[in-house]
PDB file of C-alpha atoms in Angstrom:
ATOM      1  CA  UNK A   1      -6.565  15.293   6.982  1.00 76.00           C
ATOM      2  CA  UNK A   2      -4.479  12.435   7.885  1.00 83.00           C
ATOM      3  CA  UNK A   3      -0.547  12.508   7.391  1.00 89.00           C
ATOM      4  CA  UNK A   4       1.802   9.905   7.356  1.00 93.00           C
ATOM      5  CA  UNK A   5       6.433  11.422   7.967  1.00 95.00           C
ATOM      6  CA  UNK A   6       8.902   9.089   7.566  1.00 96.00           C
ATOM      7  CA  UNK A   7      12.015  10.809   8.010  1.00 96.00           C
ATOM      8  CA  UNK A   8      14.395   7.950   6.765  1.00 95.00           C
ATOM      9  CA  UNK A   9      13.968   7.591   2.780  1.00 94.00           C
ATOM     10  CA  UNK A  10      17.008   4.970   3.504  1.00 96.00           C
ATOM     11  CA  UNK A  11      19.044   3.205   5.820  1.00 97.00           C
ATOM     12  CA  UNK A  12      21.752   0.294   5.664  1.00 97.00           C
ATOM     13  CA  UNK A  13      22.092  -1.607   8.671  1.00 97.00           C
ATOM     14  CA  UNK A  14      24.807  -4.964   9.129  1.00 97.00           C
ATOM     15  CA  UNK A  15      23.418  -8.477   9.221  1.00 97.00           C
ATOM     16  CA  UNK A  16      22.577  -9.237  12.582  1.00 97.00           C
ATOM     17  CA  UNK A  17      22.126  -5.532  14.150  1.00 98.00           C
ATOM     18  CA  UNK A  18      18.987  -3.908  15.412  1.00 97.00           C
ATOM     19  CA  UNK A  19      17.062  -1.840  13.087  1.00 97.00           C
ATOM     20  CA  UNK A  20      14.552   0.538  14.204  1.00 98.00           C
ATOM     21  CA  UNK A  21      12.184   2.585  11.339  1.00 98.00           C
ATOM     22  CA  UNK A  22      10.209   5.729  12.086  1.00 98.00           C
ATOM     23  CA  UNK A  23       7.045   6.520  11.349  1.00 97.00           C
ATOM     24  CA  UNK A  24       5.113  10.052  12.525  1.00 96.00           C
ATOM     25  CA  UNK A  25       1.213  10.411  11.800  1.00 93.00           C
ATOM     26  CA  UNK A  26      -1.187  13.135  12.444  1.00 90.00           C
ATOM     27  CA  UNK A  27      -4.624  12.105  13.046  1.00 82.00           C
ATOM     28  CA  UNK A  28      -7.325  14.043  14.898  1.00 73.00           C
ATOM     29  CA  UNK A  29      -8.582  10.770  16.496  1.00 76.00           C
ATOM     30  CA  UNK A  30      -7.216   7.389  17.759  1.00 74.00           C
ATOM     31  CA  UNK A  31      -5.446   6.168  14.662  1.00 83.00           C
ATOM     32  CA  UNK A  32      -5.482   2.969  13.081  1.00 87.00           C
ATOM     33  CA  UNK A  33      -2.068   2.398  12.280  1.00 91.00           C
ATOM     34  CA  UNK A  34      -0.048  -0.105   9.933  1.00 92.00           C
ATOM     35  CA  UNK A  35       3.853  -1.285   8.638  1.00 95.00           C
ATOM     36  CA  UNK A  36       3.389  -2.956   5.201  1.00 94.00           C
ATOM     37  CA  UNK A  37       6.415  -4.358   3.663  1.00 95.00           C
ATOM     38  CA  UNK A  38       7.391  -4.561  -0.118  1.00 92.00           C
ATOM     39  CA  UNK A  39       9.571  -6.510  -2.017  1.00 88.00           C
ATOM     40  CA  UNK A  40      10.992  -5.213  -5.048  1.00 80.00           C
ATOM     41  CA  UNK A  41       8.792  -5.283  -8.003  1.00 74.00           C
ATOM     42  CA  UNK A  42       6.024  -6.648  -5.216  1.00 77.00           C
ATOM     43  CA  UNK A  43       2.704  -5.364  -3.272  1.00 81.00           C
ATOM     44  CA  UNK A  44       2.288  -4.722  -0.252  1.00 89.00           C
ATOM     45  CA  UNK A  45       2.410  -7.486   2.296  1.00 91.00           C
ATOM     46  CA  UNK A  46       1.044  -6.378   6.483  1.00 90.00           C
ATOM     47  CA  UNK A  47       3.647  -6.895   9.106  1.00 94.00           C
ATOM     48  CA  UNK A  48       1.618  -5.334  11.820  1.00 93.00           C
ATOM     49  CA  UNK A  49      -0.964  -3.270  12.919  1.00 90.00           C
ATOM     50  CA  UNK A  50      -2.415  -1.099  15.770  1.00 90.00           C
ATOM     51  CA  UNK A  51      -5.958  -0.298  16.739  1.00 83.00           C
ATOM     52  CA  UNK A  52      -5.907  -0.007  20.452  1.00 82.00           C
ATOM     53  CA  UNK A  53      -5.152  -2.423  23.389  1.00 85.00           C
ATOM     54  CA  UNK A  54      -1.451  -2.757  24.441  1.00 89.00           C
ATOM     55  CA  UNK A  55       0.706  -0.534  22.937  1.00 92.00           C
ATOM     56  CA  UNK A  56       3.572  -2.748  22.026  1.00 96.00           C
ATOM     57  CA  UNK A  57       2.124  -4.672  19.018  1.00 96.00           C
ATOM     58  CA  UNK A  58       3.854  -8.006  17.453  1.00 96.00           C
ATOM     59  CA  UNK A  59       3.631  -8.668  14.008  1.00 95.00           C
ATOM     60  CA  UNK A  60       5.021 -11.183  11.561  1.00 94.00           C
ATOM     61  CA  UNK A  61       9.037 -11.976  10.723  1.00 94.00           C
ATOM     62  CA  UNK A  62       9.928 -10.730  13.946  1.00 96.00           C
ATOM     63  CA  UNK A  63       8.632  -7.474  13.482  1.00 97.00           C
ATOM     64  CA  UNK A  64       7.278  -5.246  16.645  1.00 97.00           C
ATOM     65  CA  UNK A  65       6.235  -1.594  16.678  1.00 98.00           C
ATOM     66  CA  UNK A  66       5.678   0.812  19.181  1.00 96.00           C
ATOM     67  CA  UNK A  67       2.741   3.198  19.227  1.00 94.00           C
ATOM     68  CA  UNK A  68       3.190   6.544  21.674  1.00 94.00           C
ATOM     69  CA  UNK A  69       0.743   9.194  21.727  1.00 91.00           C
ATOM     70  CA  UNK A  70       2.435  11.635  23.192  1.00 92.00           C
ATOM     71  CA  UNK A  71       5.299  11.308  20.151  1.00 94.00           C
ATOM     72  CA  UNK A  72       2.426  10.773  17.756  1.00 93.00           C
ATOM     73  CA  UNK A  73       4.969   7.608  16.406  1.00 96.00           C
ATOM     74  CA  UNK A  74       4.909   4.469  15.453  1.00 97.00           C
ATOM     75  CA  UNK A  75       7.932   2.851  15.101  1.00 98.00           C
ATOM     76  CA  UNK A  76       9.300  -0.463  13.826  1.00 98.00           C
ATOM     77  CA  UNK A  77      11.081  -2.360  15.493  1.00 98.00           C
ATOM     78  CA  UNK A  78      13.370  -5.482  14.605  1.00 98.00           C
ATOM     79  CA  UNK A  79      16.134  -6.774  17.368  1.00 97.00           C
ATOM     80  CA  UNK A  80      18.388  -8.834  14.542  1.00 97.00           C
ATOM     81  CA  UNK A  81      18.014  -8.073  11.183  1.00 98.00           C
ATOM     82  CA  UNK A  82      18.426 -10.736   8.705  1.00 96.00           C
ATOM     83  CA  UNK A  83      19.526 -10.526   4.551  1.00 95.00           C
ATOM     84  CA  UNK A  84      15.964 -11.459   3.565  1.00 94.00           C
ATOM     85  CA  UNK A  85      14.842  -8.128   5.227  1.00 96.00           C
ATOM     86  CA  UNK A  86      15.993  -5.988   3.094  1.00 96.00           C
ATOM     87  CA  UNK A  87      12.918  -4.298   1.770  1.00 96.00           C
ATOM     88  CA  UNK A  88      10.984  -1.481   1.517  1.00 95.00           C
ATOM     89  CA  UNK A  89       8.943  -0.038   4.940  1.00 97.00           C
ATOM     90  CA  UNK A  90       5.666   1.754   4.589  1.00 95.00           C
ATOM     91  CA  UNK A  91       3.715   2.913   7.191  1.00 96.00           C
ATOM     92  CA  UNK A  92       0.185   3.798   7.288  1.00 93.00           C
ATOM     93  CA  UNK A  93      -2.629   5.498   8.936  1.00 90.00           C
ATOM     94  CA  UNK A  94      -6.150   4.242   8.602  1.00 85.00           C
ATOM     95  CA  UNK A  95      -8.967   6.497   8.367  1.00 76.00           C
ATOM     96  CA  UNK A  96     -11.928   3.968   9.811  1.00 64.00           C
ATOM     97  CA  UNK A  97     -14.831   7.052   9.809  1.00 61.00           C
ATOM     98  CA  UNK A  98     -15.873   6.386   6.343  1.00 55.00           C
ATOM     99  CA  UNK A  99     -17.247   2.476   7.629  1.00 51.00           C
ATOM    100  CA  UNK A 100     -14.286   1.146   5.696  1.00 56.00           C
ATOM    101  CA  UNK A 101     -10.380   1.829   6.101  1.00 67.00           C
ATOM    102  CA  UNK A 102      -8.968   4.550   4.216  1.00 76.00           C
ATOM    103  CA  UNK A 103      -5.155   4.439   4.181  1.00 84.00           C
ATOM    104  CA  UNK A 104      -2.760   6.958   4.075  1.00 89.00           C
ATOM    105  CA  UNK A 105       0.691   5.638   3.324  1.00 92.00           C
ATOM    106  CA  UNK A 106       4.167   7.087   4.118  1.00 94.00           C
ATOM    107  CA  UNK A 107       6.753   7.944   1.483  1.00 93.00           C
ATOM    108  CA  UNK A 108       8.504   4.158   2.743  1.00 94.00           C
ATOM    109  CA  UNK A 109      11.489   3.810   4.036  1.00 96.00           C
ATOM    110  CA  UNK A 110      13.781   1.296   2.312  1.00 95.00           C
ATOM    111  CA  UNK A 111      16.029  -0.589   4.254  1.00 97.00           C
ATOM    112  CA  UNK A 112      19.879  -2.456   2.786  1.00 97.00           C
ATOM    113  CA  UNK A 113      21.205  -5.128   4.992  1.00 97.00           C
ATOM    114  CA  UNK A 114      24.838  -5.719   4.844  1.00 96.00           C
ATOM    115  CA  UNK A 115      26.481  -8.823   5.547  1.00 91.00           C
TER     116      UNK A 115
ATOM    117  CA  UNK B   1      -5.218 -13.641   4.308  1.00 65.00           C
ATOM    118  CA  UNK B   2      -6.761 -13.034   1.149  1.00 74.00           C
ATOM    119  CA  UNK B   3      -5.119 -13.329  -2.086  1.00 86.00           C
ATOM    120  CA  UNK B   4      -5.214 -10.777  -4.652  1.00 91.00           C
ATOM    121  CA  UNK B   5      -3.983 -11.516  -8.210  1.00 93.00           C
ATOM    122  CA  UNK B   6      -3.020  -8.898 -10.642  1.00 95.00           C
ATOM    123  CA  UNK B   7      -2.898  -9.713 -14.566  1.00 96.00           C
ATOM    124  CA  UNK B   8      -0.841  -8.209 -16.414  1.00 96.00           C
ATOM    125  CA  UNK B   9       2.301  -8.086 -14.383  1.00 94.00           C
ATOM    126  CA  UNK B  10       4.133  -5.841 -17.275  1.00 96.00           C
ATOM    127  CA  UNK B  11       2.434  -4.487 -19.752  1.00 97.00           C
ATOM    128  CA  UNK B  12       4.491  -1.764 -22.673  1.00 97.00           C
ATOM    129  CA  UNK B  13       2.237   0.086 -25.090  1.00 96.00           C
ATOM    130  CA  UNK B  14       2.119   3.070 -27.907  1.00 96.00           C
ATOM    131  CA  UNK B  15       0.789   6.181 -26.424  1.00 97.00           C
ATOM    132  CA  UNK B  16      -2.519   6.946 -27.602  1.00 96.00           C
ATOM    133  CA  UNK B  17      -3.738   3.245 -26.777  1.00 97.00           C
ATOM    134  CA  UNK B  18      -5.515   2.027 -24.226  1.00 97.00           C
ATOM    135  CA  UNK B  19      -4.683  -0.584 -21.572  1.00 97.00           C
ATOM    136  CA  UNK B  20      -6.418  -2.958 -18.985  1.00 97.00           C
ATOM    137  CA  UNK B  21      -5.315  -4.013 -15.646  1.00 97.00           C
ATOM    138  CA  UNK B  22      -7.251  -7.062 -13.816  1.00 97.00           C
ATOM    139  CA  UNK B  23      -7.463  -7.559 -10.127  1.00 95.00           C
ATOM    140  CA  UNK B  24      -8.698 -10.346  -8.696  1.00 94.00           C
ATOM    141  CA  UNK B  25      -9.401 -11.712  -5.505  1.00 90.00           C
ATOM    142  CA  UNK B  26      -8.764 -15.453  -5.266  1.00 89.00           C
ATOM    143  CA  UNK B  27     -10.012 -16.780  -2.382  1.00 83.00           C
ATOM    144  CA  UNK B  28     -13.322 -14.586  -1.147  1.00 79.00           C
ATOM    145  CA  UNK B  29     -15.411 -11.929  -2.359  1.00 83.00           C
ATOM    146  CA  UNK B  30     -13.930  -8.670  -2.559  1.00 84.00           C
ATOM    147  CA  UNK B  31     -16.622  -6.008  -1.902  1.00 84.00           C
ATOM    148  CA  UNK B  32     -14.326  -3.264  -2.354  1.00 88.00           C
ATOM    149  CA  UNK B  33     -11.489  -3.045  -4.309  1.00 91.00           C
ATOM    150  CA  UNK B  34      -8.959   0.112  -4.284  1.00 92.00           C
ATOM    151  CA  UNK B  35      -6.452   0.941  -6.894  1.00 95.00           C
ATOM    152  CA  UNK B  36      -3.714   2.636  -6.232  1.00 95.00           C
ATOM    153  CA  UNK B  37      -0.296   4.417  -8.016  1.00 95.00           C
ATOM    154  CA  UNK B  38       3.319   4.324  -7.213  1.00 91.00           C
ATOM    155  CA  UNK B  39       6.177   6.456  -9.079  1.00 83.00           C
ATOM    156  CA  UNK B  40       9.170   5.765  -8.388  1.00 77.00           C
ATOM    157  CA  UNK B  41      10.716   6.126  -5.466  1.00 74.00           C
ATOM    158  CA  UNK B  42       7.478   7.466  -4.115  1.00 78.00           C
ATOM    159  CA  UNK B  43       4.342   6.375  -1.746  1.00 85.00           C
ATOM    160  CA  UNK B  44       1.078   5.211  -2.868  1.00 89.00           C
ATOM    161  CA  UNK B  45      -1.361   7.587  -3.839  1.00 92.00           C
ATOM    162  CA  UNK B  46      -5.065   6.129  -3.899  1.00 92.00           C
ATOM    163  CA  UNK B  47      -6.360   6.498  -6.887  1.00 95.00           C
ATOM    164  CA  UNK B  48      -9.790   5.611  -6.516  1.00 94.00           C
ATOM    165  CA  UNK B  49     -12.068   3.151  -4.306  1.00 91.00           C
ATOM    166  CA  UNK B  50     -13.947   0.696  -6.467  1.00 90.00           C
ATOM    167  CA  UNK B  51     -17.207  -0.998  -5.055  1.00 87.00           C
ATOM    168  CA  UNK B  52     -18.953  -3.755  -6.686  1.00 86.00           C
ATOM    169  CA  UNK B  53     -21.989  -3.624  -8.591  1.00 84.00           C
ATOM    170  CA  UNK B  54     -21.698   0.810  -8.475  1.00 86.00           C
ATOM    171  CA  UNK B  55     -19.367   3.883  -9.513  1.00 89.00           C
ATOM    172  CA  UNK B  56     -16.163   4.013  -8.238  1.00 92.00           C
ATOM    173  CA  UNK B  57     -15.285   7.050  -6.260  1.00 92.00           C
ATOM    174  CA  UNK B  58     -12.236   8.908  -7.487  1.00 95.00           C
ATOM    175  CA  UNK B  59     -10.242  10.468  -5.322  1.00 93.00           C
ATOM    176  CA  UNK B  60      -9.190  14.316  -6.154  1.00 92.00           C
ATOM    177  CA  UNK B  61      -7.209  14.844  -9.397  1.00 93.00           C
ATOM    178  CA  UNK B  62      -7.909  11.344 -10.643  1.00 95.00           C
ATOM    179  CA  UNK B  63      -9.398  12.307 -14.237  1.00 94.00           C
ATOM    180  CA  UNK B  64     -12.437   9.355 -14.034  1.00 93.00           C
ATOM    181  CA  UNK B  65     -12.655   9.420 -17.832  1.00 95.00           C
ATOM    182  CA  UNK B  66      -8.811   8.631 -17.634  1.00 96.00           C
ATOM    183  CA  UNK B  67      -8.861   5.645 -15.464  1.00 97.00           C
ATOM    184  CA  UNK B  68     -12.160   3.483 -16.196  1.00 96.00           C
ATOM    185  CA  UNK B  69     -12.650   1.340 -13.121  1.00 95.00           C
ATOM    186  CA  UNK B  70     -15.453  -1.234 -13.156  1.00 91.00           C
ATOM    187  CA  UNK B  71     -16.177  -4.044 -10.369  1.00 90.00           C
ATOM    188  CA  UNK B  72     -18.707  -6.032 -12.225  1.00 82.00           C
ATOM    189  CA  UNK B  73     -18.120  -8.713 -10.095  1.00 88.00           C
ATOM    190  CA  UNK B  74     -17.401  -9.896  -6.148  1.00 88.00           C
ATOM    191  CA  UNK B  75     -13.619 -11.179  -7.482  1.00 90.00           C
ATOM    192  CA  UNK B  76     -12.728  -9.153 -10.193  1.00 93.00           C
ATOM    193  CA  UNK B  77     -11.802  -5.296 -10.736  1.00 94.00           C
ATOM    194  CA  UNK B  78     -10.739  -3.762 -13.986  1.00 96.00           C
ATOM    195  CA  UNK B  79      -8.497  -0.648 -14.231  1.00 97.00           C
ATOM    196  CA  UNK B  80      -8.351   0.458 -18.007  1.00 97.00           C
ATOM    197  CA  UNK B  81      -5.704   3.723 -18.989  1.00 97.00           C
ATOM    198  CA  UNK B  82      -7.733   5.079 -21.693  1.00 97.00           C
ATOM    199  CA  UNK B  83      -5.390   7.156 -24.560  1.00 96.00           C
ATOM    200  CA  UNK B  84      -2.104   6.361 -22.393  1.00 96.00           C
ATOM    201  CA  UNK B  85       0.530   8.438 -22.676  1.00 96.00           C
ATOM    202  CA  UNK B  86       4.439   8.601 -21.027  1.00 95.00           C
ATOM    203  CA  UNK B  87       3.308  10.373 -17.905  1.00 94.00           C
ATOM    204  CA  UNK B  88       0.988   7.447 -17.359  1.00 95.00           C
ATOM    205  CA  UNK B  89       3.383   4.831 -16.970  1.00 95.00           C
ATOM    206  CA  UNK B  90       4.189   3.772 -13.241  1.00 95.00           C
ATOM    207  CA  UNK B  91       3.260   0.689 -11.039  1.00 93.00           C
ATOM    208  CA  UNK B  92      -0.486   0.197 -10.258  1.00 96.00           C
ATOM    209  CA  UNK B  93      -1.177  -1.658  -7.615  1.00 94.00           C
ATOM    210  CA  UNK B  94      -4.797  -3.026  -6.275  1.00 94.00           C
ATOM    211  CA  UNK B  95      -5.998  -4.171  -2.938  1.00 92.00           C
ATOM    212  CA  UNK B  96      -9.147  -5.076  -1.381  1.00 89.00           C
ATOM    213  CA  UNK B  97     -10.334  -5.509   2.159  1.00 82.00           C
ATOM    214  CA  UNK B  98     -12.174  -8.418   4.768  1.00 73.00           C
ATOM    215  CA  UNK B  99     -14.993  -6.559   5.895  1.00 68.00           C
ATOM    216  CA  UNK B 100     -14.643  -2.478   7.235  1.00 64.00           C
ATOM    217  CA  UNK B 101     -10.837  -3.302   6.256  1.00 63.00           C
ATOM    218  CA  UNK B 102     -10.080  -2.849  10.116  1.00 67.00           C
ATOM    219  CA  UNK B 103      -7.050  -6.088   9.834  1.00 71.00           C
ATOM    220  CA  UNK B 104      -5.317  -4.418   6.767  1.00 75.00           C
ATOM    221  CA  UNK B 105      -5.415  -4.449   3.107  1.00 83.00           C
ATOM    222  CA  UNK B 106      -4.226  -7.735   1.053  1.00 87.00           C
ATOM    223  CA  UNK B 107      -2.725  -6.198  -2.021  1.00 90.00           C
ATOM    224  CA  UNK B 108      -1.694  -7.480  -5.463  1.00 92.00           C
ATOM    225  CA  UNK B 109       1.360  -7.989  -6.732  1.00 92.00           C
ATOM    226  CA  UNK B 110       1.440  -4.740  -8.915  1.00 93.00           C
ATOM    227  CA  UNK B 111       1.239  -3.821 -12.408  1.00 95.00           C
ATOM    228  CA  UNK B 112       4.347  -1.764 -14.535  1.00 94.00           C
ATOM    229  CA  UNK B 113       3.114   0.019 -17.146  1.00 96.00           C
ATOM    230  CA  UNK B 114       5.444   1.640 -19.078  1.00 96.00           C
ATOM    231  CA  UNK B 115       3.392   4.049 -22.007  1.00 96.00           C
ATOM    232  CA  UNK B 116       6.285   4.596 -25.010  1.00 96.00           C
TER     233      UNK B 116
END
């Protein structure tokens, strides 16, 4: 079965500074992989996604991720973090067997920004 | 993306009652529907997969008879808590997919239910 680890339940991080979030899956196949964002009080909203292709995938806001296969990760990446970022990070593994994308979220990560 | 409307955003009721919990889709025709559950603090843990015009399929653990799902429609999803109680009360949260879902899932804006 497909597992999502994210290892940081939070972090704070200044206004401005670099803010890297990390994500482990286990998946016996290529994985379909995913950062969702929440607000408070919110859904879910996609910054980014894998499938295959380049490794180094852009999303929105500024948001990039990483995948390596070797690390089994898929990190996310931002290189200046702004107030409005402050948020809640969940990443995700899609299960695409099925004909339809089955998603396995992480426990989220939720991020402060400080001024 | 798509947009996906939930109605109520808050709802607070007696234990023993039941509620209902709308998702739509506003702007294309939602096939399949998913409903998920968040405690606090916590991930989401699908609760079931809802497909319109059949039975949803309940994930393990997810009492069916609990959590009443119907899709009568290509737009519209109901989750209904049946007898809620205390232990019932978190944030539901709904989401459907474009196509095999392959480009992500465009969820709602969630639902707090909070059983007294």
């Amino acid at each position: 079965a497909q597992s999502v680890t994210q290892p940081d339940i939070h972090i704070t991080v200044s206004e401005g500074a670099s803010l890297e979030l990390r994500c482990n899956y286990s998946y016996g196949a290529t994985p379909y992989l995913f950062w969702y964002v929440q607000s408070p009080g919110q859904g879910l909203q996609l910054l980014l996604k894998y499938f295959s292709g380049d490794t180094l995938v852009q999303g929105i806001k500024g948001f990039e991720a990483e995948f390596k296969r070797s690390q089994s990760s898929f990190n996310l990446r931002k290189p200046s973090v702004h107030w409005s970022d402050a948020a809640e990070y969940f990443c995700a593994v899609g299960d695409g067997s099925g004909g339809y994308q089955k998603v396995t979220f992480g426990t989220g990560t939720k991020l402060q920004v400080i001024p | 993306g798509a947009v996906v409307s939930q109605h109520p955003s808050r709802v607070i009721c007696k234990s023993g009652t039941s509620v209902k919990i709308e998702c739509r889709s506003l702007d294309f025709q939602a096939t399949t529907m998913f409903w998920y559950r968040q405690f606090p603090k916590q991930s989401l843990m699908l609760m079931a997969t809802s497909n319109e015009g059949s039975k949803a399929t309940y994930e393990q653990g997810v009492e069916k008879d609990k959590f009443l799902i119907n899709h009568a429609s290509l737009t519209l999803s109901t989750l209904t808590v049946t007898s809620a109680h205390p232990e019932d009360s978190s944030f539901y949260i709904c989401s459907t997919i474009s196509g095999s879902g392959f480009n992500g899932q465009f969820f709602g804006p969630g639902t707090r239910l909070t059983v007294l």
